[in-house]
Structures are given as C-alpha cells and as structure tokens.
PDB file of C-alpha atoms and ligand atoms in Angstrom:
ATOM      1  CA  MET V   1     -32.574 -54.685  21.745  1.00 49.00           C
ATOM      2  CA  ASP V   2     -35.892 -53.458  22.418  1.00 57.00           C
ATOM      3  CA  CYS V   3     -36.700 -51.675  25.494  1.00 61.00           C
ATOM      4  CA  CYS V   4     -40.718 -52.459  25.827  1.00 65.00           C
ATOM      5  CA  THR V   5     -40.352 -56.375  24.713  1.00 56.00           C
ATOM      6  CA  ALA V   6     -41.049 -58.745  27.808  1.00 50.00           C
ATOM      7  CA  SER V   7     -38.371 -59.076  29.907  1.00 47.00           C
ATOM      8  CA  ASN V   8     -37.663 -63.277  29.245  1.00 47.00           C
ATOM      9  CA  ASN V   9     -34.213 -62.497  27.498  1.00 45.00           C
ATOM     10  CA  THR V  10     -33.239 -59.256  29.662  1.00 50.00           C
ATOM     11  CA  LYS V  11     -31.394 -60.276  32.992  1.00 52.00           C
ATOM     12  CA  VAL V  12     -33.515 -59.884  35.893  1.00 53.00           C
ATOM     13  CA  ALA V  13     -31.706 -59.667  39.195  1.00 53.00           C
ATOM     14  CA  ILE V  14     -33.584 -59.213  42.673  1.00 63.00           C
ATOM     15  CA  THR V  15     -31.785 -58.192  45.017  1.00 89.00           C
ATOM     16  CA  GLU V  16     -32.661 -55.544  48.143  1.00 95.00           C
ATOM     17  CA  CYS V  17     -32.833 -51.933  48.680  1.00 96.00           C
ATOM     18  CA  PRO V  18     -30.388 -50.846  51.116  1.00 95.00           C
ATOM     19  CA  SER V  19     -33.337 -48.628  53.040  1.00 96.00           C
ATOM     20  CA  CYS V  20     -36.618 -50.298  52.624  1.00 97.00           C
ATOM     21  CA  GLY V  21     -35.393 -54.086  52.095  1.00 96.00           C
ATOM     22  CA  GLY V  22     -38.232 -53.821  49.112  1.00 96.00           C
ATOM     23  CA  LYS V  23     -37.105 -55.990  45.570  1.00 94.00           C
ATOM     24  CA  GLY V  24     -35.116 -53.922  43.350  1.00 95.00           C
ATOM     25  CA  LYS V  25     -34.752 -54.116  39.447  1.00 94.00           C
ATOM     26  CA  THR V  26     -32.416 -54.239  37.581  1.00 94.00           C
ATOM     27  CA  VAL V  27     -31.163 -51.220  35.349  1.00 96.00           C
ATOM     28  CA  GLN V  28     -28.820 -50.610  32.638  1.00 96.00           C
ATOM     29  CA  LEU V  29     -26.138 -48.649  33.243  1.00 97.00           C
ATOM     30  CA  ILE V  30     -27.096 -46.703  30.393  1.00 97.00           C
ATOM     31  CA  THR V  31     -30.533 -45.310  32.456  1.00 98.00           C
ATOM     32  CA  LEU V  32     -27.977 -44.118  34.906  1.00 98.00           C
ATOM     33  CA  LYS V  33     -25.663 -42.181  32.442  1.00 97.00           C
ATOM     34  CA  SER V  34     -28.613 -40.707  30.666  1.00 98.00           C
ATOM     35  CA  LEU V  35     -30.089 -39.508  34.077  1.00 98.00           C
ATOM     36  CA  LEU V  36     -27.516 -38.828  36.165  1.00 98.00           C
ATOM     37  CA  LYS V  37     -26.546 -35.074  37.290  1.00 98.00           C
ATOM     38  CA  ALA V  38     -22.752 -34.803  36.571  1.00 98.00           C
ATOM     39  CA  SER V  39     -22.394 -34.591  40.670  1.00 97.00           C
ATOM     40  CA  ALA V  40     -23.504 -38.413  40.560  1.00 98.00           C
ATOM     41  CA  LEU V  41     -22.571 -39.625  37.562  1.00 97.00           C
ATOM     42  CA  GLU V  42     -18.707 -38.714  38.164  1.00 97.00           C
ATOM     43  CA  ILE V  43     -18.501 -41.338  40.731  1.00 97.00           C
ATOM     44  CA  ILE V  44     -20.281 -44.044  39.123  1.00 97.00           C
ATOM     45  CA  GLU V  45     -18.349 -47.321  39.117  1.00 95.00           C
ATOM     46  CA  PRO V  46     -19.456 -49.012  36.086  1.00 94.00           C
ATOM     47  CA  VAL V  47     -18.167 -52.574  37.287  1.00 94.00           C
ATOM     48  CA  ASN V  48     -20.991 -52.497  39.838  1.00 93.00           C
ATOM     49  CA  SER V  49     -24.572 -53.333  38.886  1.00 95.00           C
ATOM     50  CA  TYR V  50     -27.414 -51.105  39.727  1.00 96.00           C
ATOM     51  CA  LEU V  51     -30.636 -51.390  40.400  1.00 97.00           C
ATOM     52  CA  PHE V  52     -33.958 -49.195  40.636  1.00 97.00           C
ATOM     53  CA  CYS V  53     -35.841 -49.159  43.764  1.00 97.00           C
ATOM     54  CA  SER V  54     -39.934 -48.457  42.699  1.00 96.00           C
ATOM     55  CA  ASP V  55     -41.029 -47.933  46.659  1.00 97.00           C
ATOM     56  CA  SER V  56     -42.811 -44.570  46.716  1.00 95.00           C
ATOM     57  CA  ALA V  57     -42.326 -44.204  50.497  1.00 96.00           C
ATOM     58  CA  CYS V  58     -38.380 -44.978  50.270  1.00 97.00           C
ATOM     59  CA  SER V  59     -36.388 -41.821  49.061  1.00 97.00           C
ATOM     60  CA  ILE V  60     -34.046 -44.387  47.319  1.00 98.00           C
ATOM     61  CA  VAL V  61     -33.554 -44.456  43.546  1.00 98.00           C
ATOM     62  CA  TYR V  62     -30.512 -46.473  42.521  1.00 98.00           C
ATOM     63  CA  PHE V  63     -28.128 -48.356  44.599  1.00 97.00           C
ATOM     64  CA  SER V  64     -25.150 -50.649  43.460  1.00 95.00           C
ATOM     65  CA  GLY V  65     -25.763 -54.388  43.972  1.00 93.00           C
ATOM     66  CA  ASN V  66     -22.841 -54.529  46.534  1.00 91.00           C
ATOM     67  CA  HIS V  67     -24.996 -51.688  48.685  1.00 91.00           C
ATOM     68  CA  SER V  68     -21.973 -49.245  48.096  1.00 92.00           C
ATOM     69  CA  GLN V  69     -23.608 -46.388  46.441  1.00 96.00           C
ATOM     70  CA  THR V  70     -27.337 -44.946  46.707  1.00 97.00           C
ATOM     71  CA  PHE V  71     -28.461 -42.207  44.662  1.00 98.00           C
ATOM     72  CA  LEU V  72     -31.535 -40.045  45.096  1.00 98.00           C
ATOM     73  CA  GLU V  73     -34.362 -38.546  43.715  1.00 98.00           C
ATOM     74  CA  ASN V  74     -32.412 -35.505  43.632  1.00 97.00           C
ATOM     75  CA  ASP V  75     -28.853 -37.031  42.006  1.00 98.00           C
ATOM     76  CA  LEU V  76     -31.419 -36.985  38.915  1.00 98.00           C
ATOM     77  CA  LYS V  77     -32.088 -34.405  36.006  1.00 98.00           C
ATOM     78  CA  VAL V  78     -35.949 -35.667  35.975  1.00 97.00           C
ATOM     79  CA  PRO V  79     -38.376 -36.103  38.832  1.00 98.00           C
ATOM     80  CA  VAL V  80     -39.029 -39.824  39.321  1.00 98.00           C
ATOM     81  CA  TYR V  81     -42.895 -40.978  39.074  1.00 97.00           C
ATOM     82  CA  GLN V  82     -42.463 -43.474  42.018  1.00 97.00           C
ATOM     83  CA  LYS V  83     -40.924 -40.774  44.254  1.00 97.00           C
ATOM     84  CA  ASN V  84     -42.512 -37.501  43.116  1.00 97.00           C
ATOM     85  CA  GLN V  85     -46.137 -37.412  43.432  1.00 96.00           C
ATOM     86  CA  GLY V  86     -46.287 -34.068  41.548  1.00 97.00           C
ATOM     87  CA  ALA V  87     -48.912 -33.233  38.583  1.00 97.00           C
ATOM     88  CA  ASP V  88     -45.993 -32.050  36.134  1.00 97.00           C
ATOM     89  CA  VAL V  89     -44.160 -35.711  36.603  1.00 98.00           C
ATOM     90  CA  PRO V  90     -44.318 -37.660  33.453  1.00 97.00           C
ATOM     91  CA  VAL V  91     -45.333 -41.136  34.011  1.00 97.00           C
ATOM     92  CA  CYS V  92     -44.539 -41.969  30.381  1.00 96.00           C
ATOM     93  CA  TYR V  93     -41.403 -40.201  29.738  1.00 96.00           C
ATOM     94  CA  CYS V  94     -40.808 -40.574  26.253  1.00 95.00           C
ATOM     95  CA  PHE V  95     -43.853 -39.517  24.704  1.00 95.00           C
ATOM     96  CA  ASP V  96     -44.331 -37.102  28.128  1.00 95.00           C
ATOM     97  CA  TRP V  97     -47.603 -37.878  28.914  1.00 96.00           C
ATOM     98  CA  THR V  98     -47.519 -36.248  32.634  1.00 97.00           C
ATOM     99  CA  ARG V  99     -50.000 -37.201  35.425  1.00 96.00           C
ATOM    100  CA  GLU V 100     -51.655 -33.811  34.386  1.00 95.00           C
ATOM    101  CA  ARG V 101     -51.965 -34.692  30.606  1.00 95.00           C
ATOM    102  CA  LEU V 102     -53.428 -37.992  31.185  1.00 94.00           C
ATOM    103  CA  LEU V 103     -56.026 -37.075  34.148  1.00 93.00           C
ATOM    104  CA  GLN V 104     -56.984 -34.379  31.198  1.00 92.00           C
ATOM    105  CA  SER V 105     -57.469 -37.061  28.860  1.00 91.00           C
ATOM    106  CA  VAL V 106     -59.705 -38.904  30.787  1.00 83.00           C
ATOM    107  CA  GLY V 107     -63.031 -38.071  29.609  1.00 77.00           C
ATOM    108  CA  THR V 108     -61.610 -37.287  26.273  1.00 85.00           C
ATOM    109  CA  ASN V 109     -61.751 -39.560  23.416  1.00 77.00           C
ATOM    110  CA  GLN V 110     -57.708 -39.803  23.907  1.00 84.00           C
ATOM    111  CA  LYS V 111     -56.578 -43.092  24.687  1.00 89.00           C
ATOM    112  CA  PRO V 112     -52.937 -42.727  26.230  1.00 92.00           C
ATOM    113  CA  SER V 113     -52.165 -46.030  26.617  1.00 91.00           C
ATOM    114  CA  ASP V 114     -53.305 -47.128  23.076  1.00 93.00           C
ATOM    115  CA  GLN V 115     -51.385 -44.203  21.313  1.00 93.00           C
ATOM    116  CA  ILE V 116     -48.316 -45.178  23.625  1.00 94.00           C
ATOM    117  CA  LYS V 117     -48.793 -48.618  22.482  1.00 94.00           C
ATOM    118  CA  VAL V 118     -49.198 -47.616  18.955  1.00 95.00           C
ATOM    119  CA  HIS V 119     -45.292 -45.898  19.029  1.00 94.00           C
ATOM    120  CA  VAL V 120     -43.802 -48.633  21.275  1.00 93.00           C
ATOM    121  CA  GLN V 121     -44.844 -51.005  18.588  1.00 94.00           C
ATOM    122  CA  ALA V 122     -43.369 -48.516  15.674  1.00 95.00           C
ATOM    123  CA  GLY V 123     -40.238 -48.830  18.146  1.00 94.00           C
ATOM    124  CA  ARG V 124     -39.824 -45.110  18.900  1.00 94.00           C
ATOM    125  CA  CYS V 125     -39.412 -45.254  22.313  1.00 92.00           C
ATOM    126  CA  GLY V 126     -36.483 -44.955  23.975  1.00 95.00           C
ATOM    127  CA  CYS V 127     -37.521 -45.818  27.960  1.00 94.00           C
ATOM    128  CA  GLU V 128     -34.282 -47.291  28.676  1.00 95.00           C
ATOM    129  CA  VAL V 129     -32.476 -43.443  28.377  1.00 97.00           C
ATOM    130  CA  ASN V 130     -35.752 -41.310  29.581  1.00 97.00           C
ATOM    131  CA  ASN V 131     -37.741 -43.060  31.943  1.00 98.00           C
ATOM    132  CA  PRO V 132     -35.681 -43.373  35.582  1.00 98.00           C
ATOM    133  CA  GLN V 133     -37.074 -47.223  36.053  1.00 97.00           C
ATOM    134  CA  GLY V 134     -35.319 -48.221  32.698  1.00 97.00           C
ATOM    135  CA  ALA V 135     -38.058 -50.075  31.480  1.00 95.00           C
ATOM    136  CA  CYS V 136     -41.463 -49.059  29.480  1.00 93.00           C
ATOM    137  CA  CYS V 137     -43.953 -46.802  31.263  1.00 93.00           C
ATOM    138  CA  LEU V 138     -47.134 -48.620  29.769  1.00 93.00           C
ATOM    139  CA  GLY V 139     -47.495 -50.422  33.086  1.00 94.00           C
ATOM    140  CA  ASN V 140     -47.357 -47.194  35.073  1.00 95.00           C
ATOM    141  CA  VAL V 141     -49.628 -45.730  32.404  1.00 95.00           C
ATOM    142  CA  ASN V 142     -52.406 -48.461  32.821  1.00 94.00           C
ATOM    143  CA  ALA V 143     -52.116 -48.281  36.433  1.00 94.00           C
ATOM    144  CA  PHE V 144     -52.499 -45.009  36.447  1.00 94.00           C
ATOM    145  CA  VAL V 145     -55.631 -44.439  34.581  1.00 91.00           C
ATOM    146  CA  ARG V 146     -57.228 -47.120  36.132  1.00 90.00           C
ATOM    147  CA  ASP V 147     -56.697 -46.042  39.516  1.00 89.00           C
ATOM    148  CA  ILE V 148     -58.350 -42.476  38.209  1.00 84.00           C
ATOM    149  CA  LYS V 149     -61.557 -43.918  36.504  1.00 79.00           C
ATOM    150  CA  GLU V 150     -61.710 -45.611  39.992  1.00 78.00           C
ATOM    151  CA  VAL V 151     -61.956 -42.687  42.172  1.00 67.00           C
TER     152      VAL V 151
HETATM  153 ZN1  LIG X 201     -35.582 -48.364  48.666  1.00 76.66          ZN
END
C-alpha cells in the first residue's frame, strides 16, 4: 500500500477528540508502534482504533476511538509538527524538511514540494512510520511554503 495515494480506499473514520472536540483522523497502528516511546507503547491496546488530533491548540496527539486512552507530544519520540512551533521540527518527516530548511529554500531555486513529490512518486516515502499524522506531508509542506511567501 502506498501511504501517499489518495485515501479513497483507506478507511477514514471521523471521531471527535476527547479534549478539543475536533475531528480526529484514523492512523494505522504501525504509526503508533513506530513513534511512541516505550512507556506509551507498553500500554497501547491493539484492538483499539487510534486517531490523530491535528488541532495545534490541543495537546492530544493520539486518542483511542473509545476515548479510554490519550497520548501527548511527550509520549512520542519525535516532535509533532501540528503541536510544536519549533524551527527544527520536520514538516516532511521522510525527507527531513524542517521549517528552518523550508524557510531557507524560499528565495533559492529549490522547490521542496517538487523534490518531495519525485521521491513520493518513486515510492520512497514512509509517512506511516515517520510522520506522526501517519499520512503524506505534502499538504503541510505546500501550506507552509505558501504562508512563507505571503508574509
Ligand atoms: Zn484535540
């Protein structure tokens, strides 16, 4: 399965975040298994479905579909783009495009999203095990670059 193809054949359940009430997006168990620290991984229940909350004002990263469990950024091995405004936080986790690197690329001839797209099309991305949102980063990269250019 290609993690970066449109999600029309992957199951996208919408359930509200127990903290902010925003709509969570289902992530595969492999994403939690890859990115949670041992202390958090030790308590996940593989029978549960887990969802990602993308609200930047909400501290919850993952919650279980039955709301029995929640995980915060501190439970992950990596900083979470949506929850952390740091310059060194990746926007594209697979190919290590941090906010800082994207900022630097603007004004040069680099086109990060084109470079990333080439890798995606070549089947090199591993969003489901690298990116906390468990899905392709391109939307975030494009939005971030657009925001830089508008400033
Ligand atoms: Zn939330």
